[in-house]
Short mmCIF file of C-alpha atoms in Angstrom, two decimals:
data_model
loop_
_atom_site.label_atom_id
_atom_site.label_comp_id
_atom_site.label_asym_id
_atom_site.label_seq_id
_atom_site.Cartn_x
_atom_site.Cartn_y
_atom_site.Cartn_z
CA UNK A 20 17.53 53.95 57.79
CA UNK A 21 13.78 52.18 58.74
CA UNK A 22 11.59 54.27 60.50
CA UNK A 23 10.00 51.23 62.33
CA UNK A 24 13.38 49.98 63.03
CA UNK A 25 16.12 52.19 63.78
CA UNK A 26 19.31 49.35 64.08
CA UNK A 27 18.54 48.48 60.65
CA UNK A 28 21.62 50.84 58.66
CA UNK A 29 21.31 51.61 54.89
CA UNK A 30 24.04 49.94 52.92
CA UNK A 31 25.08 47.46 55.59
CA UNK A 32 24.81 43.52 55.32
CA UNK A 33 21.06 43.29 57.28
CA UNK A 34 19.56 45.89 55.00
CA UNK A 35 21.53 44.07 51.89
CA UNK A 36 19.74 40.94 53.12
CA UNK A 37 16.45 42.74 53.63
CA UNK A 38 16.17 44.52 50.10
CA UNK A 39 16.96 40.85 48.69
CA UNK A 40 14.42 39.27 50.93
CA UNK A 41 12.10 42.35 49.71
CA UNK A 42 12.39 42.12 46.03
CA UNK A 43 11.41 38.05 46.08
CA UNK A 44 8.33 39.19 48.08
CA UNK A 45 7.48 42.16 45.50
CA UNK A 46 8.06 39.67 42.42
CA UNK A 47 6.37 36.79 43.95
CA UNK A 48 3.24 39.07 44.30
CA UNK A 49 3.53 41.08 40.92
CA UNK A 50 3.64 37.80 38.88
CA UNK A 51 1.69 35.32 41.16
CA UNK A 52 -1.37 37.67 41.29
CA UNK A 53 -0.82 38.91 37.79
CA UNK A 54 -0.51 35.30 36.57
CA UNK A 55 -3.86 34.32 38.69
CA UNK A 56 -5.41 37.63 37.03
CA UNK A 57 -4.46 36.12 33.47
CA UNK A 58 -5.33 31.99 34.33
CA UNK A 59 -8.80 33.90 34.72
CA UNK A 60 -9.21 35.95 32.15
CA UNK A 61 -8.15 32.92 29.49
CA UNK A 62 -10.65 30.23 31.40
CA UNK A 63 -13.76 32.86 32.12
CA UNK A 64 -15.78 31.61 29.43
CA UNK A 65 -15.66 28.20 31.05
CA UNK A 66 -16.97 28.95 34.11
CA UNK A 67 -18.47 32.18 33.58
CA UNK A 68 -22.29 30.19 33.92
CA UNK A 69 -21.57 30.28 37.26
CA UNK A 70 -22.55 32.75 39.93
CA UNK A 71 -20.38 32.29 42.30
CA UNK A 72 -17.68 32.62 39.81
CA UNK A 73 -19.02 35.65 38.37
CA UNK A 74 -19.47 37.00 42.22
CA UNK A 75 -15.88 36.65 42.74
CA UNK A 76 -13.91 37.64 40.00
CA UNK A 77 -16.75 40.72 39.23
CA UNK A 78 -14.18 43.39 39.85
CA UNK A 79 -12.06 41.95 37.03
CA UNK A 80 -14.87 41.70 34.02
CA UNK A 81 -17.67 44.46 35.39
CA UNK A 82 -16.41 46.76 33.01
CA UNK A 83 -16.69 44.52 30.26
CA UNK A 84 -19.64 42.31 27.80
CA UNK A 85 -18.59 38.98 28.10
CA UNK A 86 -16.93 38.64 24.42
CA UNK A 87 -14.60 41.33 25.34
CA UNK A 88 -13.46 40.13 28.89
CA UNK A 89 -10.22 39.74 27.47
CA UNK A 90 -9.39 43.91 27.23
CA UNK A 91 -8.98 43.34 31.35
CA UNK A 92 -5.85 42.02 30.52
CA UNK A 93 -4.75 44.74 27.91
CA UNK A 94 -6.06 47.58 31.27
CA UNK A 95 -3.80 45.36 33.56
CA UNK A 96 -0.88 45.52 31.13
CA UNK A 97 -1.70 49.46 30.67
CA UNK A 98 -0.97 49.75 34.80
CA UNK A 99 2.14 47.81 35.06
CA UNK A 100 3.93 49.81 31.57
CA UNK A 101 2.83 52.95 33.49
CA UNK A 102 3.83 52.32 36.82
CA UNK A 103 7.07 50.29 35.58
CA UNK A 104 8.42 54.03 34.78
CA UNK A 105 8.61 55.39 37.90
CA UNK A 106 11.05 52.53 38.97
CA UNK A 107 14.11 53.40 36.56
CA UNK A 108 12.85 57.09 35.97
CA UNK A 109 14.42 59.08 37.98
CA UNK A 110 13.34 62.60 37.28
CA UNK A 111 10.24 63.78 37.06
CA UNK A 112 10.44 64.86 33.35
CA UNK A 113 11.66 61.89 32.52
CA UNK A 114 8.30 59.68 34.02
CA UNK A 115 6.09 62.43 32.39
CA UNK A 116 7.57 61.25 28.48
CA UNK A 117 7.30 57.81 29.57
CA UNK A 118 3.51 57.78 30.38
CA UNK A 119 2.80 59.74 27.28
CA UNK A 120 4.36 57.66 25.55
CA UNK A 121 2.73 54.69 27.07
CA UNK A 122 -0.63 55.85 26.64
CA UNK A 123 0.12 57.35 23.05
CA UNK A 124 0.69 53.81 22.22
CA UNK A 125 -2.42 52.53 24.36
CA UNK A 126 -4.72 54.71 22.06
CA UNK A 127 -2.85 53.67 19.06
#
């Protein structure tokens, strides 16, 4: 059941609606934002001259000299294969050999 909302039953038809409802919302914001992450990444060279530019999108390329920006994308892609595990995982030994193997084949 929902803790905010106690009518709402697991398994019936408004929860069926509301997990639907729920898993547009969570893709819409996993690949809009990702996909706004990436548009900026590829066209940062263009406007990185700018300050305000560089003021805004600082917490994506602080980490990084400007003819490497593009490893924020390889990080980002790094956080999604090791959070994507715990989705299908279901045991906890299970998501431990996924993120090792994830970041075995980060380091290379």
């Amino acid at each position: 059941t929902l803790l905010a909302d106690r009518s709402v039953i697991c398994g019936e038809s408004e929860w069926q609606g509301l997990v639907g409802i729920g898993v547009l919302a969570i893709v819409a914001w996993v690949i809009g934002l990702g996909g706004l992450f990436v548009r900026t990444v590829i066209l940062a060279p263009k406007w990185f001259y700018d300050p305000d530019v560089q003021m805004r999108w600082k917490f994506l390329f602080i980490k990084f000299r400007p003819d490497v920006h593009f490893w924020a994308l390889i990080l980002m892609a790094k956080g999604v294969a090791l959070n994507i595990g715990f989705t299908f995982l279901k045991t906890g030994v299970a998501q431990i050999y996924w993120m090792i193997i994830v970041l075995t084949v980060y380091t290379g």
